[in-house]
Coordinates of C-alpha atoms and ligand atoms in Angstrom, one line a residue:
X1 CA -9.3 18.2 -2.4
X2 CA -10.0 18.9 -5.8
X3 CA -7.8 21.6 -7.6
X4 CA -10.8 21.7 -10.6
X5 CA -13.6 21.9 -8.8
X6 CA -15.4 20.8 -12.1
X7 CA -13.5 17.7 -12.6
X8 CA -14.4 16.6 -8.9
X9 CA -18.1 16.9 -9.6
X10 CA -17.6 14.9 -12.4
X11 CA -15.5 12.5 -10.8
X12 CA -18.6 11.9 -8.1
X13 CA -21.1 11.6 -10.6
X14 CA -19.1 8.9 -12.1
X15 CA -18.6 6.9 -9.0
X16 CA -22.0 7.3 -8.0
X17 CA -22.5 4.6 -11.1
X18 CA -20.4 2.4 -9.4
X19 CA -22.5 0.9 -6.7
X20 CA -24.0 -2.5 -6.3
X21 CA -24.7 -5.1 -9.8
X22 CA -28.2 -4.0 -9.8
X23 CA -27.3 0.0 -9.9
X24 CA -24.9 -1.0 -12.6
X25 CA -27.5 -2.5 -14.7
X26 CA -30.2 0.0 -14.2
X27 CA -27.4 2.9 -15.5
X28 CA -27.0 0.1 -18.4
X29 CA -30.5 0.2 -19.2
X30 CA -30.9 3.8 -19.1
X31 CA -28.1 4.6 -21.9
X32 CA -29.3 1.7 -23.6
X33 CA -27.0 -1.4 -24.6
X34 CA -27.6 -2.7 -28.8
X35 CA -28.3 0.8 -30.1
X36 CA -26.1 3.0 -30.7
X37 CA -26.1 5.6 -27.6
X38 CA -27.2 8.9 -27.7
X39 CA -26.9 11.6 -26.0
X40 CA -29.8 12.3 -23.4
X41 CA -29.7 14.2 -20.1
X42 CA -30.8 12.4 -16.9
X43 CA -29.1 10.0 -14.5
X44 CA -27.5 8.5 -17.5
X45 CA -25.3 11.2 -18.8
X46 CA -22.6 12.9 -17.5
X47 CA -22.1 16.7 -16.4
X48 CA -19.1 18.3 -18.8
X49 CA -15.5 17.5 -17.4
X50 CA -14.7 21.6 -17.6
X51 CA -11.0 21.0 -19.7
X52 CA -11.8 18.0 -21.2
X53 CA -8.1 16.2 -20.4
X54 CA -7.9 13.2 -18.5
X55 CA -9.3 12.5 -14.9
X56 CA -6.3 13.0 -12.1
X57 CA -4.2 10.0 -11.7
X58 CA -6.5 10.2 -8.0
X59 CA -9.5 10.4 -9.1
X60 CA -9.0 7.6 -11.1
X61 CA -7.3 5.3 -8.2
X62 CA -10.3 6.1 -6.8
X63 CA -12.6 4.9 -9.0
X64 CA -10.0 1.6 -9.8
X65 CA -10.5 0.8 -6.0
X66 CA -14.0 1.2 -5.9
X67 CA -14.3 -1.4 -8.9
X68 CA -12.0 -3.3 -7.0
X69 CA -13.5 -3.4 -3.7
X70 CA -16.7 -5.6 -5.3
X71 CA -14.2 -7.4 -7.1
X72 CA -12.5 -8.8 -4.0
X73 CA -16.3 -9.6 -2.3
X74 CA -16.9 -12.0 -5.8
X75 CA -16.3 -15.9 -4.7
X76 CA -14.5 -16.1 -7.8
X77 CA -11.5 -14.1 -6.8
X78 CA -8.6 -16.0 -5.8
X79 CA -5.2 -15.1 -4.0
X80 CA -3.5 -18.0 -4.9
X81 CA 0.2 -17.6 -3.6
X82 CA 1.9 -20.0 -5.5
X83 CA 0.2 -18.4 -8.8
X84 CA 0.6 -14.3 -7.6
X85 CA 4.2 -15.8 -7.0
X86 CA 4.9 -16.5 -10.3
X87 CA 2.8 -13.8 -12.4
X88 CA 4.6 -10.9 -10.1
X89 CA 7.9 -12.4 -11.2
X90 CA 6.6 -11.2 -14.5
X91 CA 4.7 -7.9 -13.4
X92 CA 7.8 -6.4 -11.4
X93 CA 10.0 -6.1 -14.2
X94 CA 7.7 -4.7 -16.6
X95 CA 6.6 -2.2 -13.9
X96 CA 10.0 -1.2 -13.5
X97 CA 10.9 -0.6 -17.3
X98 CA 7.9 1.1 -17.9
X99 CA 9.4 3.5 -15.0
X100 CA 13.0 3.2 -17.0
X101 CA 11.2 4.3 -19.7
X102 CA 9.0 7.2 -18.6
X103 CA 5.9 5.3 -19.3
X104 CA 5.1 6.0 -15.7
X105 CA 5.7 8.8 -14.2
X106 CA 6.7 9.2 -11.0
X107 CA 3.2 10.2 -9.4
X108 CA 1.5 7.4 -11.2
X109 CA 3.9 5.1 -10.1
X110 CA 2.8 6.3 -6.4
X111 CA -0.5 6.4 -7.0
X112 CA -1.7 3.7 -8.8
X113 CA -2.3 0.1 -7.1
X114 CA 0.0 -2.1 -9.6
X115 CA -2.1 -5.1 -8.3
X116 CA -3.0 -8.0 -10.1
X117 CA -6.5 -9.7 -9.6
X118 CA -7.0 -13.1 -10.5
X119 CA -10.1 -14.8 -11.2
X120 CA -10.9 -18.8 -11.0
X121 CA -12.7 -18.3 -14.7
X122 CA -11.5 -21.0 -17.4
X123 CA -11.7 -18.7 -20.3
X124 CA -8.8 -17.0 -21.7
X125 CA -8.8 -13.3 -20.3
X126 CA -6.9 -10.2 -18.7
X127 CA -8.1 -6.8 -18.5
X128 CA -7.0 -2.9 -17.3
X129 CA -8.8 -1.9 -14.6
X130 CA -8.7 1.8 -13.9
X131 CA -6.0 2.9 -11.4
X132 CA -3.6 0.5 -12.1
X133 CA -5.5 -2.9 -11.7
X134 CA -5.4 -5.8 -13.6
X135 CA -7.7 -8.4 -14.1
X136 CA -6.1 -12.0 -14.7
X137 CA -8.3 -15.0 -15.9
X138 CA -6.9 -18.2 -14.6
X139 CA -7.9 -19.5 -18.0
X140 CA -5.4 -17.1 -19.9
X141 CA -2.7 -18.5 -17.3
X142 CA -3.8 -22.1 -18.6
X143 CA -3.2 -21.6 -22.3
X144 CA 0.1 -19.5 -22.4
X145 CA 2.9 -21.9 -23.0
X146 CA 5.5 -19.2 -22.0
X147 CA 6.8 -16.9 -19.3
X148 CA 7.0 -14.6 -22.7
X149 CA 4.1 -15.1 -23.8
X150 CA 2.0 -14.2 -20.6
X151 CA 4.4 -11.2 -20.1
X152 CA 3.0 -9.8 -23.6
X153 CA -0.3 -9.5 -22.3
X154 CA 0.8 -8.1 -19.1
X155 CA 2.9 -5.5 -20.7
X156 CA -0.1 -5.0 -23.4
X157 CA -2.4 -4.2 -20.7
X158 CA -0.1 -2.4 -18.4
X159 CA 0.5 0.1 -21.6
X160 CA -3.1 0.7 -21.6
X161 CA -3.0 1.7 -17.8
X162 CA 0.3 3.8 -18.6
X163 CA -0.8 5.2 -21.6
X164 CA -3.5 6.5 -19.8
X165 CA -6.3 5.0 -22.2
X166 CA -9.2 4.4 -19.7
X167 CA -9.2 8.5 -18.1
X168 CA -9.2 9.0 -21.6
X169 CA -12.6 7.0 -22.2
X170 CA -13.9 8.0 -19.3
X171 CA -13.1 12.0 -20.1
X172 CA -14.6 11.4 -23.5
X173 CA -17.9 12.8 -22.5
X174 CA -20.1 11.4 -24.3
X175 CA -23.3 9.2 -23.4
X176 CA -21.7 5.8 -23.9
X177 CA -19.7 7.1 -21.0
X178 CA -21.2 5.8 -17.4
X179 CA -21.7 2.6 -20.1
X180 CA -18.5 1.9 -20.3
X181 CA -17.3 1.8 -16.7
X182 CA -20.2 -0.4 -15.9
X183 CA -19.6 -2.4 -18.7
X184 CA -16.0 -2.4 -17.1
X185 CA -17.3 -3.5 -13.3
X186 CA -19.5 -6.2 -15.7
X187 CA -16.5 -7.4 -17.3
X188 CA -15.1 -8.1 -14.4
X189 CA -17.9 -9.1 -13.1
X190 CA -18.3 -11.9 -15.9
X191 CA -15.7 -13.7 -14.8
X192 CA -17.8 -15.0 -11.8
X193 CA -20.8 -17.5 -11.5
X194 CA -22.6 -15.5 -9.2
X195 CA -26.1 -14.8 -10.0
X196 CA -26.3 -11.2 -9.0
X197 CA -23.8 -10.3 -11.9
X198 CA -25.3 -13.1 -14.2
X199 CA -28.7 -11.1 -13.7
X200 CA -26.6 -8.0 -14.4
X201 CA -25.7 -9.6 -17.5
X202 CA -29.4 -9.5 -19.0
X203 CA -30.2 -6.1 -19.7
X204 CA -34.0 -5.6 -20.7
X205 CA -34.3 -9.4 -21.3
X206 CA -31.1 -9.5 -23.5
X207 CA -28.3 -10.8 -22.8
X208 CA -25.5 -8.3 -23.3
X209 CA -22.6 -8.8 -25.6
X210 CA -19.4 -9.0 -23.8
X211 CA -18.3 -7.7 -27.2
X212 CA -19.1 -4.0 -25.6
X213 CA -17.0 -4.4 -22.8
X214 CA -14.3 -1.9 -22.4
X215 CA -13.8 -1.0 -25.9
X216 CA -10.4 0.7 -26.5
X217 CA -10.0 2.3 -29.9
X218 CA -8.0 0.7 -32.7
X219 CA -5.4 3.1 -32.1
X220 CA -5.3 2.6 -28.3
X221 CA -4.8 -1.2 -29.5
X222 CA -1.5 -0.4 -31.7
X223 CA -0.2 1.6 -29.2
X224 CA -0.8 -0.6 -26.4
X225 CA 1.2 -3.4 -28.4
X226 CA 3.9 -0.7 -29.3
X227 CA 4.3 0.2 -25.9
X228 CA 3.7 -3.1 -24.0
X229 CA 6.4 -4.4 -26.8
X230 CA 9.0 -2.0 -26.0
X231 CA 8.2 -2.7 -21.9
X232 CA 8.5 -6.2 -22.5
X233 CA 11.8 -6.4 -24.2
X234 CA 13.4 -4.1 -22.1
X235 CA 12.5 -5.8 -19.1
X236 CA 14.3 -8.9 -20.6
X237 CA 11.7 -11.0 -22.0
X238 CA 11.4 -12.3 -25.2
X239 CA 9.6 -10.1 -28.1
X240 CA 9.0 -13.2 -29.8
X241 CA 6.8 -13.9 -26.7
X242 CA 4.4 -11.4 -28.3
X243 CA 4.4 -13.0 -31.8
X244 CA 4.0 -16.4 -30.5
X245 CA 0.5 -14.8 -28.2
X246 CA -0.9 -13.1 -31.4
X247 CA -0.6 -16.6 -33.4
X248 CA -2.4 -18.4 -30.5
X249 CA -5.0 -15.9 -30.6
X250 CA -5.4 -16.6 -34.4
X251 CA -5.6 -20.0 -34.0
X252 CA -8.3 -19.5 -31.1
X253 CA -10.3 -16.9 -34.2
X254 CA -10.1 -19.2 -36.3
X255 CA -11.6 -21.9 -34.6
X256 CA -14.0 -19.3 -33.9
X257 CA -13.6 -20.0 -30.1
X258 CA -15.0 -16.5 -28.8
X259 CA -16.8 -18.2 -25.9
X260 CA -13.7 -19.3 -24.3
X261 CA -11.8 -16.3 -25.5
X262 CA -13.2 -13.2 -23.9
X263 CA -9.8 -11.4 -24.5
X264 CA -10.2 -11.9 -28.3
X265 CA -13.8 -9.9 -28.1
X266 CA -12.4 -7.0 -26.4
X267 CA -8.7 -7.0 -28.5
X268 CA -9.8 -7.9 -31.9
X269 CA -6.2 -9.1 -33.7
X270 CA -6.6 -6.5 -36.5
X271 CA -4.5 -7.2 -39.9
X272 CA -2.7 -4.3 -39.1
X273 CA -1.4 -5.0 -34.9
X274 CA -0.2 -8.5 -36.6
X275 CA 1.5 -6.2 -39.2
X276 CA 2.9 -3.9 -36.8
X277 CA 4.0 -7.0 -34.3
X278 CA 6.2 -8.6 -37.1
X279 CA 7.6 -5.7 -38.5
X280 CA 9.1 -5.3 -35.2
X281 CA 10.5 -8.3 -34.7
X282 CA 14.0 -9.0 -35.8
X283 CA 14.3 -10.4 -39.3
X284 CA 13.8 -14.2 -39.3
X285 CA 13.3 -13.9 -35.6
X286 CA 11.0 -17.2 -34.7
X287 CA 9.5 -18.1 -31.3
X288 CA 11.7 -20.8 -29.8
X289 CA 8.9 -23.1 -28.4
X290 CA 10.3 -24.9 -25.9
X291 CA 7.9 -25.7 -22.6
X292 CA 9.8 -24.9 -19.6
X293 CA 9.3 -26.9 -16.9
X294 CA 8.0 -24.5 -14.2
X295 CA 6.2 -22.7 -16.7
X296 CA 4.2 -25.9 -17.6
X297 CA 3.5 -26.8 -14.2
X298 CA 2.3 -23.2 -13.3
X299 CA -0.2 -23.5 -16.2
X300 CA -1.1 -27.1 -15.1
X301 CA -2.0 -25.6 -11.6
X302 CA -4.2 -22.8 -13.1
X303 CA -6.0 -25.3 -14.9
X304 CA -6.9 -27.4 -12.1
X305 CA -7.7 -25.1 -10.1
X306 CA -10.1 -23.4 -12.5
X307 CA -12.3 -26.4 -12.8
X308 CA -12.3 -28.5 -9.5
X309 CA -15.6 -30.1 -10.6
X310 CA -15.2 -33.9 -9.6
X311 CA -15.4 -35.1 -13.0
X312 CA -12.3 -33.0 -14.2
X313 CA -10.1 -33.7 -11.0
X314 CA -10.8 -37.3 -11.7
X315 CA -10.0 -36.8 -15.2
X316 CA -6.5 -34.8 -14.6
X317 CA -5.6 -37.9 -12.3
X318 CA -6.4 -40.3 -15.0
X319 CA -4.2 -38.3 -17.5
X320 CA -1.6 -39.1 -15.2
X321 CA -1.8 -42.9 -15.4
X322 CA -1.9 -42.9 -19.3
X323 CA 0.7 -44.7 -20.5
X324 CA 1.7 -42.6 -23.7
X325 CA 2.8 -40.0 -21.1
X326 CA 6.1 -40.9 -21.2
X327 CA 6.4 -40.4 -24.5
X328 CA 5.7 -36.5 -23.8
X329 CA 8.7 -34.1 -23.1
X330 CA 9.7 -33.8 -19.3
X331 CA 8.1 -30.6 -18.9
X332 CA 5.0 -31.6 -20.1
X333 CA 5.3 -34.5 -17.8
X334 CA 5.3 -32.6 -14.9
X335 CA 3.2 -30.2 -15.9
X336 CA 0.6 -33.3 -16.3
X337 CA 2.2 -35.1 -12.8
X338 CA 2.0 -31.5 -10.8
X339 CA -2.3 -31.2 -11.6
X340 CA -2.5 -35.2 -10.9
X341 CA -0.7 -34.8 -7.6
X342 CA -2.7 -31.6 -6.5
X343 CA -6.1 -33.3 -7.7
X344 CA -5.8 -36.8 -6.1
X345 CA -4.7 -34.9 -2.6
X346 CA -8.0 -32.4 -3.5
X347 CA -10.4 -35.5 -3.9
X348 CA -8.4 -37.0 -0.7
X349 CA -7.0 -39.9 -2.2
X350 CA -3.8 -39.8 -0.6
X351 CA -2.3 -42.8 -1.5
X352 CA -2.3 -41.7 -5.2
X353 CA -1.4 -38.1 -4.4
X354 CA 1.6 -39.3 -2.5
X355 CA 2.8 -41.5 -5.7
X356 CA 2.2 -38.7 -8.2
X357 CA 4.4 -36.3 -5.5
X358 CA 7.1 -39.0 -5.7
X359 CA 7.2 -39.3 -9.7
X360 CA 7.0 -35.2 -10.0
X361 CA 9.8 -35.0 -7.6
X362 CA 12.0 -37.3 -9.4
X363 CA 11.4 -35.6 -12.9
X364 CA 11.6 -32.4 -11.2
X365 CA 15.0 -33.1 -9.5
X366 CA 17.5 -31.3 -12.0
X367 CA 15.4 -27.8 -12.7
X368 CA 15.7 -25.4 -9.4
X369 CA 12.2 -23.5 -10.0
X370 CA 10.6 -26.9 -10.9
X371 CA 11.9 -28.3 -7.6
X372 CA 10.6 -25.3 -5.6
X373 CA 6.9 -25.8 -7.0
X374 CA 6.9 -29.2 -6.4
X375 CA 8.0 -28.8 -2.3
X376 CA 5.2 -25.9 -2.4
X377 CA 2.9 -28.6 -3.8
X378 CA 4.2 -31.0 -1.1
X379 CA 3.8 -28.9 1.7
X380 CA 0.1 -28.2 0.4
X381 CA -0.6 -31.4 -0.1
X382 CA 0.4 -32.1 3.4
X383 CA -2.3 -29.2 5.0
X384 CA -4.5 -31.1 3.2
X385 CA -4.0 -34.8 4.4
X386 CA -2.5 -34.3 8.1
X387 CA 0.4 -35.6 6.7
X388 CA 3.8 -34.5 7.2
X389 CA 6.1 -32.5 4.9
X390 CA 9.5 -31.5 4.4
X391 CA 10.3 -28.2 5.9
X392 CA 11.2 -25.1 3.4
X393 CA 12.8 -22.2 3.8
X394 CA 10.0 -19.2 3.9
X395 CA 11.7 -17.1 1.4
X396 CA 9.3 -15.5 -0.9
X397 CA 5.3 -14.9 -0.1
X398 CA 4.1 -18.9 -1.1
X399 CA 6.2 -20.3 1.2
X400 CA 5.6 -18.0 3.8
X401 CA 1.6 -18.7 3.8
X402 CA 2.5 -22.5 3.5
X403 CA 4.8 -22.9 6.3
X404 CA 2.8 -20.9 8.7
X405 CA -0.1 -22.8 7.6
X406 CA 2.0 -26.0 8.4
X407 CA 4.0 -24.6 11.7
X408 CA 0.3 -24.0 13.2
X409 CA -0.9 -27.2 12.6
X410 CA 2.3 -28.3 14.3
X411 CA 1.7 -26.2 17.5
X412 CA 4.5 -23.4 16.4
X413 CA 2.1 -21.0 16.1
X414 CA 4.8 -18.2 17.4
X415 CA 6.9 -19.1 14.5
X416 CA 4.2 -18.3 12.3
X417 CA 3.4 -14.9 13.4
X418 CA 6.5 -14.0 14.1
X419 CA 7.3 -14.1 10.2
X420 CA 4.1 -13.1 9.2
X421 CA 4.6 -10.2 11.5
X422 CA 7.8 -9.5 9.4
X423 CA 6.3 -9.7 6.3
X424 CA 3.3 -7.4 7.0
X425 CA 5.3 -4.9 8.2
X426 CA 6.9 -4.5 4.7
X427 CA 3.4 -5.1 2.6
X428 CA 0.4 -3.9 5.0
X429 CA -2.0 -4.6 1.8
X430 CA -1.5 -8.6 1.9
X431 CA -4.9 -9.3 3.1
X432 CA -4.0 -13.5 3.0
X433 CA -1.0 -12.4 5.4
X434 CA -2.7 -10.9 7.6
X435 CA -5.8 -12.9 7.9
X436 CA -3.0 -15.6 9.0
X437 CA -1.6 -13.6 11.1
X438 CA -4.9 -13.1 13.0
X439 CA -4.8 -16.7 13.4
X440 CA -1.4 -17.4 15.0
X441 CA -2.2 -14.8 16.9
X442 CA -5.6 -16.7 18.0
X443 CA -3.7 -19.7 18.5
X444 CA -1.1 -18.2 20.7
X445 CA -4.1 -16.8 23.0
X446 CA -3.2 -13.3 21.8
X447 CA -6.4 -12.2 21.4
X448 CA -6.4 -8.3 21.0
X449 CA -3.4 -9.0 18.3
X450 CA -5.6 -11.0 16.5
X451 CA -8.1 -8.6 15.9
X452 CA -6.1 -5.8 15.1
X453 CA -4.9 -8.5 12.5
X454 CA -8.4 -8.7 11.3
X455 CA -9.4 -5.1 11.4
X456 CA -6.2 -4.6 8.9
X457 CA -7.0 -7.7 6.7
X458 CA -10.2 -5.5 6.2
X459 CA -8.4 -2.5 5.2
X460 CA -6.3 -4.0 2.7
X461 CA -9.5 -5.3 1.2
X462 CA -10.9 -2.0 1.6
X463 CA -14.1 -2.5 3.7
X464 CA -13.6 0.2 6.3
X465 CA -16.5 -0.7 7.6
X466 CA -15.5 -3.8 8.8
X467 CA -12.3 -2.5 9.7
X468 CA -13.5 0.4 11.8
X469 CA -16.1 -2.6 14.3
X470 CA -13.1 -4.8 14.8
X471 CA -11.2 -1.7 15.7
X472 CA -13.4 -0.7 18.0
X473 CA -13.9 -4.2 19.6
X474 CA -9.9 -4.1 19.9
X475 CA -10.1 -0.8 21.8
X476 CA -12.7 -1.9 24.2
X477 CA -10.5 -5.0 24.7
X478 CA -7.4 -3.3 25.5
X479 CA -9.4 -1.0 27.9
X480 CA -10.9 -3.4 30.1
X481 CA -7.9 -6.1 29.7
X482 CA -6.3 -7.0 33.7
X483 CA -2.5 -6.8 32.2
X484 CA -2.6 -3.4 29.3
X485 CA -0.5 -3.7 26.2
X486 CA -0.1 0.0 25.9
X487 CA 2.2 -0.3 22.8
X488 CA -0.6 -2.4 20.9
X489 CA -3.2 0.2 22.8
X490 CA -2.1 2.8 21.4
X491 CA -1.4 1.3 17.8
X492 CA -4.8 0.7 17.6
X493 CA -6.2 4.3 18.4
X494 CA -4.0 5.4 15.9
X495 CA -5.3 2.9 13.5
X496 CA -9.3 3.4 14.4
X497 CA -8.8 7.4 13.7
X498 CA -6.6 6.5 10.2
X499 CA -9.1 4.4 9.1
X500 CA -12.4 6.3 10.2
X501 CA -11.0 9.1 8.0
X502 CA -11.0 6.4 5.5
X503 CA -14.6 5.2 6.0
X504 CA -16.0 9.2 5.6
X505 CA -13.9 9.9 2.4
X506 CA -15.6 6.5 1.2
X507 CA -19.1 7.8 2.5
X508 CA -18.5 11.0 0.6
X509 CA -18.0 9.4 -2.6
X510 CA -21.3 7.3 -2.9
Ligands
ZN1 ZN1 -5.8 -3.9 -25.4

């Protein structure tokens, strides 16, 4: 398995860190948090890495899905389709120019996840994971005003995943390293409410500056902007983009608003990355800042839906009815329209929900990706209220989960997992499709379908465990059913040995 048996050793000892919050902050407490670390031997530091380079592109997947695995179990992790919709229109291309342009070679490309993980948290951050993750702040999605500007960060952080930066921490050897990948799990972990990683949080009766979390070096920083500048303009957004992000950022320092800037804690905007971002920047080149539509709704609905306390839903629906609203540009306007409309039909006032949907449709009438948000917003609205909606085409992944929400409801439950069939077949990690295609599978009385559906909904979120029981239940079912699927049958023996071996390389890594 391991071609250095040294770096596999290593590799174990470092996952063995990764366990539950509490383990995390025990290993915390042991290297010790405000002092400077030092080197001491114990469960705290690390055996030597042999060579010294960086961990295998494997090993370090290996680690990035372990992180990732808790991540997906925290309530404040969110697969919001009509978001992941818009933020992969951004991620694809950058992935592929960082291919273009060697960044990525081709066994990282195959090995790394190139996920995105978002989080419901309000304040302003995205983070490399290791393994090619990405942690997404709905916050940070609230506050760009640009598809340029989010892309900056994307392409910032995906430089730090190419560039290899985090094996490079991690190979660093040195006490402050099992630190830093729990301070990496915390990170991520901060981002929720719940109280197991809140306790993580106080170390020794202190609480624990987010300021140490995953500290990349200066120079890690500059190149990550180099890089990530390059990706982003050749995948053919605007480099201005990147200006524009840096002189939000300033603005945010200046106001000394570190609270709801995480980001700016763990990417400090140095005199010289502002240096360096201008100096690439065409002469006289200025960031155009004019809100596009979709873009402004898209922000709108991660707002929203980071704070869906009464009080805030009641107060996005009164912004709505302000009458100095149509003095604001059209994009703004149905950026404010689209949150109104989703908020009223969220605190089940339909009547008011149905109005805003009318107004946002009317102002959204001339913009095609504007439109399409606003029938996805329809179509949600109507799951909500029992209402109907119009009917849309399923052709990328948010209207897919819509509709087949919707065609269940309307006793077309077939139709559902029929194209949810289709779609898993191309991308077996959707976890959302195919929890919904256990469902139109329940509905249609297809019982053993269903649970093979929910045994694989449980891989792609990588609890074998899980996976393996509802496996087994499946092949009990088909063994004792009166009419035998054998196709299905024999799918799921195959799929019960795959994803044993599964569970027992994950057993062997703890
Ligand atoms: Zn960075």
């Amino acid at each position: 398995m391991h071609p250095r048996c040294g770096r596999g050793v290593a590799g174990r000892a470092l996952i063995g860190l990764l366990l539950a919050g509490s383990m995390v902050s025990a290993s915390l407490a042991q290297t010790g948090v405000d002092a400077a670390p030092t080197p001491r031997a114990g469960a705290g530091s690390l055996p030597t890495m042999g060579d010294g380079s960086d961990m295998t592109t494997s090993a370090e997947r290996r680690l990035g899905d372990r992180i990732v695995r808790e991540l997906m179990r925290d309530p404040e992790y969110i697969d919001d389709p009509v978001l992941a919709d818009y933020v992969d229109a951004i991620w694809q291309p950058l992935l592929k120019a960082a291919h273009l342009r060697g960044e990525m070679s081709d066994e990282m490309q195959q090995r790394f996840a190139w996920q995105i993980m978002m989080g419901r948290d309000r304040s302003v951050n995205a983070f490399a994971l290791p393994g090619g993750y990405l942690g997404l702040h709905l916050g940070l999605i609230a506050v760009v005003t640009s598809r340029d500007e989010l892309a900056s960060v994307l392409a910032h952080e995906l430089a730090h995943v190419t560039q290899r930066h985090i094996s490079r921490l991690i190979t660093k050897q040195n006490a402050q390293t099992p630190w830093i990948i729990g301070a990496m799990i915390l990170g991520a972990m901060a981002a929720s409410k719940n109280p197991d990683a809140a306790n993580a949080l106080l170390v020794g009766g202190q609480a624990l500056s987010a300021q140490n979390q995953l500290n990349f070096s200066r120079d890690m920083e500059r190149e990550a902007d180099r890089v990530g500048f390059g990706l982003m303009a050749d995948a053919g957004f605007a480099p201005e983009g990147f200006a524009s992000m840096f002189d939000k950022l300033q603005a945010a320092s200046r106001l000394n608003d570190n609270g709801a800037f995480p980001y700016l804690r763990s990417h400090p905007l140095t005199s010289a990355r502002i240096a360096d971002v201008q100096g690439r920047l065409p002469l006289g080149a200025r960031h155009v800042d004019v809100l596009a539509m979709d873009h402004a709704m898209v922000s709108a609905r991660a707002r929203v839906l980071s704070n869906t306390a009464i009080d805030a839903l009641r107060d996005t629906v009164a912004q709505a009815q302000a009458p100095k609203l149509a003095e604001q540009s059209a994009a703004q306007q149905a950026g404010v329209l689209y949150a109104a409309a989703w908020a009223a039909a969220h605190m089940r006032d339909f009547e008011v929900a149905k109005r805003l949907m009318a107004r946002l449709q009317s102002i959204t009438d001339a913009d095609a990706s504007a439109q399409r948000l606003a029938r996805l917003l329809d179509i949600e609205i109507a799951l909500v209220s029992g209402q109907s909606a119009t009917e849309i085409v399923p052709r990328g992944r948010a209207e897919l989960l819509l509709m087949s929400q919707l065609w269940m409801r309307e006793g077309k439950a077939a139709q559902a997992a029929s194209a949810l069939q289709s779609w898993v077949a191309l991308h077996p990690r959707d976890a959302s499709a195919w929890q919904m295609l256990g469902r139109a599978n329940t509905a249609q009385g297809q019982v053993l379908r269903a649970v093979r559906a929910e045994a694989e909904a449980q891989v792609a979120l990588m609890d074998y465990a899980a996976a393996v029981d509802r496996f087994k239940a499946a092949q009990a079912m088909a063994r004792s059913a009166a009419t035998p699927d054998h196709i299905e049958a024999s799918i799921i023996d195959t799929r019960t040995r795959q994803v044993q071996s599964l569970l027992r390389e994950q057993a062997l890594e703890r």
